[in-house]
Coordinates of C-alpha atoms and ligand atoms in Angstrom, one line a residue:
M1 CA 14.5 -85.8 -53.8
G2 CA 14.4 -88.7 -55.8
C3 CA 15.7 -86.9 -59.4
G4 CA 16.3 -89.0 -63.0
D5 CA 19.5 -87.3 -64.4
N6 CA 21.5 -84.0 -63.5
T7 CA 20.1 -81.9 -66.0
G8 CA 16.7 -82.8 -64.1
C9 CA 18.2 -82.4 -60.7
A10 CA 18.9 -78.9 -61.7
M11 CA 16.2 -77.7 -63.0
E12 CA 15.4 -78.9 -59.5
N13 CA 17.5 -76.6 -57.3
A14 CA 17.1 -73.8 -59.5
K15 CA 12.9 -73.8 -59.3
E16 CA 13.5 -74.9 -55.6
I17 CA 16.0 -71.5 -55.6
V18 CA 13.5 -69.8 -57.2
A19 CA 11.5 -70.2 -54.3
D20 CA 13.3 -70.1 -52.1
L21 CA 14.0 -66.3 -53.0
S22 CA 11.1 -65.6 -53.6
V23 CA 9.3 -66.5 -50.1
R24 CA 12.2 -63.7 -49.0
A25 CA 11.5 -61.2 -51.0
R26 CA 7.7 -61.7 -50.0
V27 CA 9.1 -61.3 -46.8
L28 CA 11.5 -58.3 -47.3
E29 CA 9.0 -57.1 -48.7
A30 CA 6.1 -57.3 -46.5
S31 CA 9.2 -56.6 -43.7
Y32 CA 10.3 -53.3 -45.4
A33 CA 6.4 -52.1 -45.8
L34 CA 5.8 -52.9 -41.7
G35 CA 9.2 -50.7 -40.5
Q36 CA 8.4 -48.5 -42.9
A37 CA 4.8 -48.0 -41.5
V38 CA 6.0 -48.7 -37.7
S39 CA 9.4 -47.1 -37.4
R40 CA 8.4 -43.6 -36.0
E41 CA 5.4 -44.3 -33.9
L42 CA 6.1 -43.6 -30.4
D43 CA 2.0 -43.3 -29.8
M44 CA 1.7 -47.3 -28.4
E45 CA -3.0 -47.0 -29.4
T46 CA -1.6 -45.8 -33.0
L47 CA 1.3 -48.3 -33.1
C48 CA -0.9 -50.8 -33.0
D49 CA -3.9 -49.8 -35.5
L50 CA -0.7 -50.2 -38.1
V51 CA 0.9 -53.4 -36.8
V52 CA -3.2 -55.6 -36.4
E53 CA -3.8 -53.4 -39.8
H54 CA -0.8 -54.6 -41.6
L55 CA -0.7 -58.1 -40.4
S56 CA -4.2 -57.9 -41.8
R57 CA -3.5 -57.3 -45.1
V58 CA -0.3 -59.2 -45.4
F59 CA -2.1 -62.5 -43.7
H60 CA -5.5 -64.3 -45.2
A61 CA -6.7 -64.8 -41.8
E62 CA -10.6 -64.8 -40.4
S63 CA -9.2 -63.0 -37.3
L64 CA -5.9 -61.2 -35.9
A65 CA -5.5 -61.2 -32.4
L66 CA -2.7 -58.3 -30.6
M67 CA -2.3 -59.7 -27.9
F68 CA 0.0 -58.1 -24.3
S69 CA 1.1 -60.7 -21.2
D70 CA 1.4 -58.5 -17.6
D71 CA 4.1 -57.9 -16.0
E72 CA 4.2 -61.1 -14.5
G73 CA 4.1 -63.3 -18.1
A74 CA 0.3 -65.0 -16.3
E75 CA -1.8 -63.4 -18.2
L76 CA -2.7 -62.4 -22.2
Y77 CA -4.9 -59.3 -22.2
V78 CA -6.1 -58.1 -26.1
K79 CA -5.0 -54.7 -27.1
R80 CA -6.6 -55.1 -31.3
L81 CA -8.7 -57.4 -32.5
R82 CA -10.6 -57.8 -35.6
G83 CA -12.2 -60.5 -37.5
Q84 CA -13.8 -61.4 -34.0
S85 CA -17.0 -60.2 -32.9
G86 CA -16.0 -58.9 -29.6
E87 CA -14.2 -55.6 -27.6
P88 CA -10.9 -55.5 -27.5
G89 CA -8.7 -55.4 -23.8
D90 CA -12.5 -57.6 -22.9
T91 CA -11.0 -60.1 -22.8
R92 CA -8.3 -61.5 -20.7
L93 CA -6.5 -64.8 -21.0
K94 CA -4.5 -67.3 -18.5
S95 CA -1.0 -67.6 -20.5
S96 CA -0.3 -71.4 -21.1
R97 CA -4.1 -71.9 -22.1
G98 CA -4.5 -72.0 -25.9
A99 CA -2.3 -71.4 -28.6
A100 CA -1.3 -67.8 -27.2
G101 CA -0.4 -69.0 -24.1
T102 CA 1.9 -72.0 -25.4
A103 CA 3.1 -69.3 -27.6
L104 CA 3.4 -66.7 -24.7
A105 CA 4.9 -69.4 -21.8
E106 CA 7.2 -71.7 -24.4
Q107 CA 7.9 -67.9 -26.3
R108 CA 7.8 -70.2 -29.9
L109 CA 5.6 -70.0 -32.8
V110 CA 2.9 -72.7 -32.5
C111 CA 0.6 -72.9 -34.9
L112 CA -2.3 -75.4 -35.6
R113 CA -3.2 -76.8 -39.2
E114 CA -3.6 -80.2 -41.1
G115 CA -0.5 -82.1 -41.5
H116 CA 1.6 -79.6 -39.3
P117 CA 4.1 -81.7 -36.2
A118 CA 2.6 -80.0 -33.7
L119 CA -0.3 -81.7 -34.0
R120 CA 1.2 -84.3 -32.3
D121 CA 2.5 -82.9 -29.3
P122 CA -0.3 -84.2 -27.3
T123 CA 0.5 -81.5 -24.5
L124 CA -0.8 -78.7 -26.9
V125 CA -4.0 -80.5 -29.3
E126 CA -6.1 -80.4 -25.6
P127 CA -6.7 -75.9 -25.7
F128 CA -7.0 -75.7 -29.2
H129 CA -9.6 -77.9 -29.7
T130 CA -12.2 -77.3 -26.2
P131 CA -13.5 -73.6 -25.4
A132 CA -12.3 -72.9 -22.5
S133 CA -9.1 -73.3 -24.7
V134 CA -10.2 -68.8 -24.6
V135 CA -11.4 -67.5 -21.0
A136 CA -13.0 -64.6 -20.3
V137 CA -11.4 -63.6 -17.1
P138 CA -12.9 -59.7 -15.2
L139 CA -10.6 -56.9 -15.4
T140 CA -8.1 -56.8 -13.5
A141 CA -5.4 -54.8 -15.4
P142 CA -3.3 -51.8 -14.3
E143 CA -5.7 -48.2 -14.9
G144 CA -5.4 -47.0 -18.7
T145 CA -4.5 -49.8 -19.4
L146 CA -7.7 -51.3 -20.9
A147 CA -10.4 -48.4 -20.8
H148 CA -13.8 -50.6 -21.6
P149 CA -16.9 -52.4 -20.1
L150 CA -16.6 -55.5 -18.5
P151 CA -16.2 -58.5 -20.4
E152 CA -18.1 -60.8 -22.8
P153 CA -15.9 -64.4 -23.3
L154 CA -14.4 -64.1 -27.0
P155 CA -15.3 -67.0 -28.7
P156 CA -13.2 -69.9 -29.2
P157 CA -11.8 -70.8 -32.4
M158 CA -14.1 -73.6 -33.6
G159 CA -14.4 -75.0 -36.8
S160 CA -11.6 -73.4 -37.3
R161 CA -8.5 -74.4 -39.8
A162 CA -5.5 -74.1 -38.4
T163 CA -4.6 -71.1 -35.5
A164 CA -1.5 -69.2 -35.0
A165 CA 1.0 -68.3 -31.9
V166 CA 3.6 -65.8 -32.2
P167 CA 5.0 -64.5 -29.3
L168 CA 6.3 -61.3 -29.1
V169 CA 10.0 -61.0 -28.0
A170 CA 12.5 -57.9 -28.3
K171 CA 15.5 -57.7 -25.9
S172 CA 15.0 -61.5 -24.8
K173 CA 11.4 -60.0 -23.1
V174 CA 8.0 -61.7 -24.1
K175 CA 5.9 -58.8 -24.0
G176 CA 2.9 -60.7 -25.9
V177 CA 1.9 -62.4 -28.4
L178 CA -0.4 -62.2 -32.2
A179 CA -2.4 -64.9 -32.7
L180 CA -4.6 -65.9 -36.0
T181 CA -6.8 -67.9 -37.0
W182 CA -8.3 -69.1 -40.6
A183 CA -11.6 -70.3 -41.2
E184 CA -12.8 -73.3 -42.7
G185 CA -12.9 -73.1 -46.7
E186 CA -9.4 -70.3 -46.4
A187 CA -6.3 -71.2 -47.4
Q188 CA -3.6 -73.1 -45.2
P189 CA -0.9 -70.7 -43.6
S190 CA 2.2 -72.1 -45.5
D191 CA 5.6 -73.0 -43.2
E192 CA 6.1 -69.5 -46.2
D193 CA 3.7 -68.3 -43.9
L194 CA 4.7 -68.5 -40.9
Y195 CA 7.9 -67.8 -41.4
M196 CA 6.6 -64.4 -42.5
L197 CA 4.5 -64.3 -39.7
E198 CA 7.8 -65.4 -37.0
V199 CA 9.6 -62.1 -38.6
L200 CA 6.7 -59.2 -38.9
A201 CA 5.8 -60.4 -35.3
A202 CA 9.8 -60.1 -34.3
Q203 CA 9.7 -56.4 -35.8
A204 CA 6.4 -55.9 -34.5
A205 CA 7.8 -56.0 -31.1
T206 CA 10.7 -53.6 -31.4
A207 CA 8.3 -51.3 -32.4
I208 CA 6.2 -51.9 -29.2
D209 CA 8.7 -52.5 -26.8
N210 CA 10.1 -49.0 -27.9
A211 CA 6.8 -47.4 -28.1
W212 CA 6.6 -49.0 -24.6
L213 CA 10.1 -47.4 -23.3
Y214 CA 9.1 -44.0 -24.8
A215 CA 5.0 -44.2 -22.5
E216 CA 7.6 -45.7 -19.7
I217 CA 10.0 -42.5 -20.3
Q218 CA 7.1 -39.8 -20.1
K219 CA 5.9 -41.3 -17.6
L220 CA 9.7 -40.9 -15.8
N221 CA 9.9 -37.6 -17.3
E222 CA 6.0 -36.6 -15.6
S223 CA 7.2 -37.2 -12.4
L224 CA 10.8 -36.7 -12.9
E225 CA 8.7 -32.7 -14.1
L226 CA 7.1 -33.1 -11.2
K227 CA 9.2 -34.1 -8.6
V228 CA 11.4 -30.8 -9.7
R229 CA 8.4 -28.6 -10.0
A230 CA 7.3 -29.5 -6.3
R231 CA 11.2 -29.2 -5.3
T232 CA 10.8 -26.2 -6.9
A233 CA 8.6 -25.0 -5.0
E234 CA 10.2 -26.3 -1.7
L235 CA 13.4 -24.1 -2.6
D236 CA 10.9 -21.3 -3.1
A237 CA 9.6 -21.3 -0.3
I238 CA 12.8 -22.2 1.5
N239 CA 14.1 -18.8 0.3
A240 CA 11.2 -16.9 0.8
E241 CA 11.9 -18.2 4.2
L242 CA 16.2 -17.0 4.0
A243 CA 14.9 -13.1 2.4
A244 CA 13.3 -13.2 5.2
T245 CA 15.8 -14.0 8.2
I246 CA 18.2 -11.8 6.4
E247 CA 15.2 -9.7 6.2
E248 CA 15.2 -10.1 9.9
L249 CA 19.1 -10.1 10.3
K250 CA 19.0 -6.7 8.6
Q251 CA 17.0 -5.1 10.9
T252 CA 18.8 -6.7 13.9
Q253 CA 21.7 -5.2 12.5
T254 CA 21.0 -2.3 12.1
Q255 CA 18.6 -1.9 15.7
L256 CA 22.6 -3.4 16.9
V257 CA 24.1 -0.5 15.3
Q258 CA 21.4 1.8 16.7
N259 CA 22.0 0.8 20.3
E260 CA 25.8 0.7 19.6
K261 CA 25.6 4.7 19.2
M262 CA 23.5 4.8 21.8
A263 CA 26.0 3.3 24.3
S264 CA 28.4 5.3 22.7
L265 CA 26.5 8.2 22.8
G266 CA 26.2 7.8 25.9
Q267 CA 28.7 8.0 27.3
L268 CA 29.4 10.6 25.4
T269 CA 26.7 12.3 27.0
A270 CA 28.2 11.0 30.8
G271 CA 31.4 12.2 30.4
I272 CA 30.8 15.3 28.5
A273 CA 28.0 16.7 31.4
H274 CA 31.5 15.7 33.7
E275 CA 33.9 17.6 31.7
I276 CA 31.3 20.0 31.8
N277 CA 30.1 20.0 35.1
N278 CA 32.9 21.7 37.1
P279 CA 33.2 24.7 35.3
L280 CA 30.4 25.3 34.9
A281 CA 29.7 24.0 38.5
Y282 CA 32.4 26.2 39.7
S283 CA 30.6 29.8 37.4
I284 CA 27.5 29.5 39.3
S285 CA 29.7 29.3 42.3
N286 CA 31.9 32.9 41.2
V287 CA 28.9 34.2 39.8
G288 CA 26.1 33.9 43.2
L289 CA 29.7 35.0 45.6
A290 CA 30.1 38.4 43.3
T291 CA 26.7 39.0 43.1
A292 CA 26.2 39.2 46.8
R293 CA 29.4 41.4 47.2
L294 CA 27.4 43.6 44.5
S295 CA 24.7 43.2 46.3
T296 CA 26.7 45.3 49.9
L297 CA 28.4 47.3 47.5
E298 CA 24.3 48.5 45.8
E299 CA 23.5 48.9 50.0
F300 CA 26.7 51.1 50.4
V301 CA 26.5 53.5 47.2
N302 CA 22.9 53.6 48.7
L303 CA 23.1 54.6 51.9
M304 CA 25.8 57.0 51.1
L305 CA 23.3 58.9 48.2
T306 CA 20.4 58.8 51.2
L307 CA 23.1 61.0 53.8
D308 CA 23.5 63.2 50.6
D309 CA 20.6 63.7 50.1
L310 CA 19.3 64.5 54.4
R311 CA 22.6 67.0 54.6
E312 CA 20.9 68.5 51.7
V313 CA 17.4 69.2 53.4
V314 CA 17.4 72.4 54.8
S315 CA 14.0 72.7 57.4
P316 CA 15.6 71.0 60.7
A317 CA 12.5 69.7 61.4
E318 CA 12.6 68.3 58.2
R319 CA 16.2 66.5 58.2
L320 CA 15.6 65.6 62.9
E321 CA 12.8 63.4 61.1
R322 CA 13.9 62.3 57.9
S323 CA 16.9 61.3 59.6
Q324 CA 15.5 59.5 63.1
T325 CA 13.9 57.8 60.1
F326 CA 17.1 56.7 58.7
I327 CA 18.6 55.7 61.7
R328 CA 16.4 53.7 63.2
G329 CA 16.4 51.2 60.1
L330 CA 20.1 50.7 60.6
V331 CA 18.5 48.5 64.1
G332 CA 18.4 45.8 61.9
D333 CA 22.1 46.2 60.7
E334 CA 24.5 44.3 63.8
R335 CA 27.2 47.0 63.0
F336 CA 24.9 49.3 64.3
A337 CA 22.5 48.3 66.6
A338 CA 24.4 49.5 69.7
D339 CA 25.1 52.6 68.4
V340 CA 21.2 53.0 67.4
E341 CA 20.0 53.0 71.0
M342 CA 22.6 54.8 72.2
F343 CA 21.8 57.7 70.0
E344 CA 18.2 57.5 70.8
A345 CA 18.8 58.0 74.2
E346 CA 20.8 60.4 73.9
L347 CA 18.0 62.3 71.9
I348 CA 15.9 63.2 75.1
G349 CA 15.6 66.4 76.3
L350 CA 17.5 68.2 73.2
S351 CA 16.2 70.7 71.0
V352 CA 14.7 70.4 67.6
K353 CA 18.3 72.0 66.5
D354 CA 20.6 70.7 67.7
A355 CA 18.8 67.2 67.7
A356 CA 19.4 67.7 64.5
D357 CA 22.8 68.6 64.7
H358 CA 22.9 65.0 66.6
C359 CA 21.7 63.2 64.0
A360 CA 23.7 64.6 61.7
Q361 CA 26.9 63.7 63.7
F362 CA 25.8 60.2 64.4
L363 CA 25.0 59.8 60.6
T364 CA 28.6 61.3 59.8
Y365 CA 29.7 58.0 62.1
V366 CA 28.0 55.7 59.8
Q367 CA 29.4 56.6 56.8
V368 CA 32.9 56.7 58.3
C369 CA 31.7 53.0 58.8
L370 CA 31.4 52.2 55.4
K371 CA 34.0 53.7 54.4
R372 CA 36.2 51.9 56.3
D373 CA 34.2 48.4 55.7
L374 CA 34.4 48.9 52.1
Q375 CA 38.4 49.7 52.5
R376 CA 38.6 46.6 54.6
D377 CA 36.6 43.9 51.8
E378 CA 37.6 46.1 48.5
P379 CA 33.9 44.5 47.5
M380 CA 35.4 46.2 44.2
A381 CA 38.5 43.4 44.0
A382 CA 36.7 40.5 45.1
V383 CA 33.4 40.3 42.3
R384 CA 36.3 41.6 39.4
N385 CA 38.3 38.3 40.8
L386 CA 34.8 36.4 41.1
L387 CA 34.1 37.3 37.5
E388 CA 36.8 36.8 36.4
R389 CA 36.6 33.4 37.6
G390 CA 34.2 32.9 36.2
Y391 CA 34.6 33.9 33.0
R392 CA 36.6 31.4 33.0
G393 CA 35.1 28.1 33.8
L394 CA 32.5 30.0 30.9
E395 CA 35.2 29.9 28.3
R396 CA 36.7 26.5 29.3
V397 CA 33.0 25.2 29.2
K398 CA 32.7 26.8 25.5
A399 CA 36.2 25.4 24.0
I400 CA 34.7 21.5 25.8
V401 CA 31.3 22.7 23.5
L402 CA 33.7 22.9 20.6
D403 CA 35.1 20.3 20.7
L404 CA 32.0 18.2 20.9
R405 CA 31.1 19.7 17.6
S406 CA 34.1 19.2 16.0
F407 CA 34.5 16.0 17.5
S408 CA 30.9 15.0 15.6
R409 CA 31.7 17.0 12.9
L410 CA 27.4 17.8 12.5
D411 CA 28.3 20.4 10.3
E412 CA 31.0 17.7 8.3
A413 CA 28.9 15.4 7.8
Q414 CA 29.9 14.2 4.0
Y415 CA 32.7 12.9 2.7
Q416 CA 35.5 16.3 2.7
N417 CA 38.7 17.5 3.3
A418 CA 39.4 16.7 6.8
D419 CA 42.0 18.1 9.5
V420 CA 42.8 14.1 11.1
D421 CA 44.6 15.5 13.9
K422 CA 42.2 18.6 15.4
G423 CA 39.6 15.6 15.6
I424 CA 42.1 13.7 17.5
T425 CA 42.4 16.2 19.6
S426 CA 38.9 17.3 19.9
T427 CA 38.1 13.2 21.1
L428 CA 41.0 13.8 23.2
S429 CA 39.0 15.9 25.0
I430 CA 35.8 13.9 24.9
V431 CA 37.9 10.9 26.8
A432 CA 39.2 13.3 29.1
H433 CA 37.3 12.4 31.9
L434 CA 38.0 8.6 31.4
V435 CA 41.6 10.0 31.1
K436 CA 41.3 11.5 35.0
D437 CA 39.5 8.7 35.8
R438 CA 41.9 6.2 35.7
Q439 CA 44.9 7.8 36.3
V440 CA 46.5 7.4 32.9
A441 CA 49.0 9.9 30.1
I442 CA 48.1 10.4 26.5
E443 CA 50.1 11.7 24.1
H444 CA 49.3 13.4 21.0
N445 CA 52.3 12.3 18.3
A446 CA 51.0 14.8 15.6
G447 CA 51.8 14.2 11.8
L448 CA 49.8 14.8 9.7
A449 CA 50.4 18.9 7.9
D450 CA 47.5 18.4 5.7
P451 CA 44.1 17.7 5.0
Y452 CA 43.0 13.8 4.2
P453 CA 39.2 13.4 2.4
C454 CA 37.5 11.2 4.8
F455 CA 34.1 11.3 6.8
P456 CA 35.8 13.7 9.7
A457 CA 32.8 11.9 11.9
K458 CA 33.7 8.9 11.6
L459 CA 37.0 8.7 11.6
N460 CA 37.1 10.7 15.2
Q461 CA 34.2 7.7 16.3
V462 CA 37.2 5.5 15.3
V463 CA 40.2 7.1 17.2
L464 CA 37.5 7.4 20.1
N465 CA 36.7 3.6 19.8
L466 CA 40.1 2.7 20.0
L467 CA 41.7 5.9 22.5
T468 CA 38.3 4.1 25.3
N469 CA 39.3 0.5 24.3
A470 CA 42.8 1.7 25.3
I471 CA 42.1 3.8 28.8
Q472 CA 40.0 1.1 29.7
A473 CA 42.4 -1.5 29.3
S474 CA 45.4 0.1 30.9
P475 CA 46.6 0.4 34.5
P476 CA 46.7 3.7 36.7
G477 CA 49.9 5.6 36.1
R478 CA 50.7 3.9 32.3
K479 CA 50.8 5.4 28.7
V480 CA 48.5 5.9 26.4
T481 CA 49.8 7.2 22.9
I482 CA 48.2 7.6 19.8
T483 CA 50.2 8.9 16.8
T484 CA 50.1 10.2 13.2
F485 CA 52.6 10.4 10.5
E486 CA 52.9 10.1 6.8
T487 CA 53.9 7.0 4.1
T488 CA 54.1 7.2 0.1
N489 CA 51.3 4.6 0.5
G490 CA 48.8 7.0 2.4
P491 CA 48.9 8.0 6.0
R492 CA 49.4 5.7 9.4
I493 CA 47.4 6.1 13.0
V494 CA 49.0 4.0 15.6
V495 CA 47.1 3.8 19.1
S496 CA 49.6 2.4 21.7
D497 CA 48.6 1.0 25.2
E498 CA 51.0 -0.2 27.5
G499 CA 47.9 -1.9 29.2
C500 CA 46.8 -6.2 30.0
G501 CA 47.4 -7.3 26.5
I502 CA 45.3 -9.3 24.3
P503 CA 45.4 -13.1 24.5
P504 CA 46.3 -14.6 21.1
E505 CA 43.4 -16.7 21.3
N506 CA 41.2 -13.2 21.4
L507 CA 43.4 -11.6 18.9
T508 CA 41.6 -13.1 16.5
K509 CA 38.6 -12.4 17.4
I510 CA 38.4 -9.0 18.5
F511 CA 36.7 -6.9 15.7
D512 CA 34.0 -9.7 15.3
P513 CA 30.8 -7.6 16.1
F514 CA 29.9 -9.0 19.6
F515 CA 33.4 -10.0 21.2
T516 CA 33.9 -8.6 24.1
T517 CA 35.7 -9.5 27.7
K518 CA 34.4 -6.5 29.5
P519 CA 31.3 -7.6 32.3
V520 CA 27.8 -7.6 31.2
G521 CA 26.4 -3.6 31.1
H522 CA 30.0 -2.2 29.9
G523 CA 30.4 -3.4 26.4
T524 CA 28.9 -4.5 23.6
G525 CA 31.8 -5.8 22.0
L526 CA 30.6 -3.9 18.6
G527 CA 33.3 -0.9 18.5
L528 CA 36.0 -2.7 17.2
S529 CA 33.8 -4.5 15.0
I530 CA 31.5 -0.5 13.9
S531 CA 35.5 0.6 13.7
Y532 CA 36.8 -2.3 10.9
K533 CA 34.0 -1.4 9.0
I534 CA 34.6 2.3 9.3
I535 CA 38.6 1.9 7.7
E536 CA 36.7 -0.6 5.6
E537 CA 35.0 2.0 3.8
H538 CA 37.9 4.4 3.8
R539 CA 39.8 1.6 1.4
G540 CA 42.1 1.3 4.7
K541 CA 42.9 -1.1 7.2
I542 CA 43.1 -1.7 10.8
W543 CA 44.6 -4.9 12.4
A544 CA 46.1 -5.2 16.1
K545 CA 49.7 -6.3 17.7
S546 CA 49.1 -7.6 20.9
S547 CA 52.1 -8.4 23.7
L548 CA 50.2 -9.7 27.3
E549 CA 50.3 -7.8 30.0
E550 CA 52.8 -5.8 28.1
G551 CA 50.2 -3.7 25.7
T552 CA 48.4 -3.0 22.8
T553 CA 48.8 -1.9 19.5
F554 CA 46.0 -0.6 16.6
T555 CA 47.2 0.3 13.3
I556 CA 45.4 2.1 11.0
E557 CA 46.7 2.3 7.0
L558 CA 44.5 5.2 5.2
P559 CA 45.1 4.9 1.3
P560 CA 47.2 7.8 0.3
R561 CA 45.4 11.0 -1.6
G562 CA 42.5 9.9 -4.0
A563 CA 43.1 6.5 -4.0
G564 CA 39.7 6.6 -1.1
R565 CA 36.6 6.4 -1.9
R566 CA 34.9 9.0 -3.2
E567 CA 31.8 10.8 -2.8
Ligands
ATP601 N1 43.9 -1.9 23.2 C1 42.9 -3.1 24.2 N2 44.1 -3.6 24.6 C2 43.5 -4.4 25.3 N3 42.3 -5.8 24.8 C3 41.1 -5.0 24.0 C4 41.8 -3.6 23.4 N4 41.4 -3.4 23.0 C5 40.5 -3.9 22.7 N5 40.5 -4.7 23.4 C6 39.6 -6.4 23.5 O1 38.8 -6.9 22.9 C7 37.6 -6.7 22.8 C8 36.6 -6.0 21.6 O2 37.0 -4.6 21.7 P1 34.9 -3.7 21.2 O3 36.2 -2.5 21.2 O4 35.1 -4.6 19.9 O5 34.3 -4.3 22.2 P2 34.3 -3.4 23.7 O6 35.4 -2.4 23.7 O7 34.8 -5.4 24.2 O8 32.8 -2.8 24.5 P3 32.0 -1.8 23.5 O9 33.4 -1.0 22.9 O10 31.5 -2.1 22.3 O11 31.8 -1.2 24.8 C9 37.4 -5.8 24.0 O12 36.1 -6.7 25.0 C10 38.9 -7.0 25.0 O13 38.7 -7.6 25.2
MG602 MG1 35.4 -1.0 23.1

């Protein structure tokens, strides 16, 4: 700078500084205003309106276009256009053409004005001055980005005195271009204008980038929401399916438990039938025999009565006739058949009186014979004996029925104090037939003196399961022992046998439903799992210890009185 003296130089410097400061102040002011306007705006359409509005006010340009580039940066489409005819969004520009294309491709501000160094750049001249520098192309932008009808060509900036285009760069990526033209006669854009344009473009680019990201996030949110909804619907469907499966399983379980009950009932019925059958058959046969003997007695009594009646008849003729009828009736009795024939022969030729006397003698003979038979047979004693034996049989049946009633405790289905050992005794008579069949000995060591609060019928079912398993596992001649005793921690029931034992690998499975080593049709494998549940219901424990070929011991631990289940 050529200044004549120091003061002049200082003045010049001061002026320059002031000018510079005023430019900076203007830029800051415009930047602050734009910042204020756009900083909180995330809606892209409103943001574009705000940017264009603001820049139009700052630069007195003939036209202002806000253009966005596609993802590849190959094309620009006009998002907002001010001061030109034509609709924004109608037009696409090939990038690398014109000032806007060049600004996009080279990521720098491009300006054409008189005396601007850009004019000396031959690559920039042509695109600015030919009408082809702005080309309208059909819309191929993604749905939603352009909402207007097909394009009219954008009038080229012919006749403009100046054009400036600045890339919108955010996070080192070009998002679009801001392009302005100044008409002839207008003031040309100054360097300060261009500086301000760069600053404001950077600010607008950041705001646009944020709105873009926000829109992306919104889109992602929506798709995420859709995915979550779809997944929730899927989960709901799976849940519904699971609920249905669980319901089905519950029903199956109920059905199985029912089947097991029916199977135990069948087993029980078979046992009871067997137990009752013997004494009942025995009683029936004894009562039958007694009845037969009674009819002999009845016959004798009838005969004696008839004989007495005949003796009392006064008229010899009538006595003879009735006696003869009675005697002929004895022909069917093998004891008297021959005598009757002889008697008939002897009557021939006798007078009525003699014949009547002869009849009386014969009747006396019959009476003597019957008495002798009676004395010899002792039918009274026999009948008493038979009836006594029948009675004993019926007593046995009665005892079995009582045991059965006590076992099932039909009258004691509720949770209540019960005599556990009495329950075991009745259960033992239920398995008596099995014990007999398998020739096993049973020992019951009863040690529970006081009643215990429980479901008596259910406890009996557990004992029945354990005893049945023990008996079935025992070879003939071995012993099954059931022992009960009291501890300070509650009663204990121990069932042990000298049977085949349980292999260690099975010991962990025996309480699983359906685990059975018995042949098909002989065991459902539910006995121990149901027993386990029943003891659990009593807040007790059940476990087994076993040695192969030596035997098995099941222990039931019931909680102390007052600590078990309360109803
Ligand atoms: N005292 C025992 N000695 C040997 N094995 C036993 C004894 N008790 C149970 N087991 C074994 O445990 C299995 C399961 O017993 P559980 O009572 O649950 O079913 P099950 O007796 O097979 O059939 P169910 O009782 O339904 O008729 C038996 O099949 C048997 O293998
Ligand atoms: Mg069983």
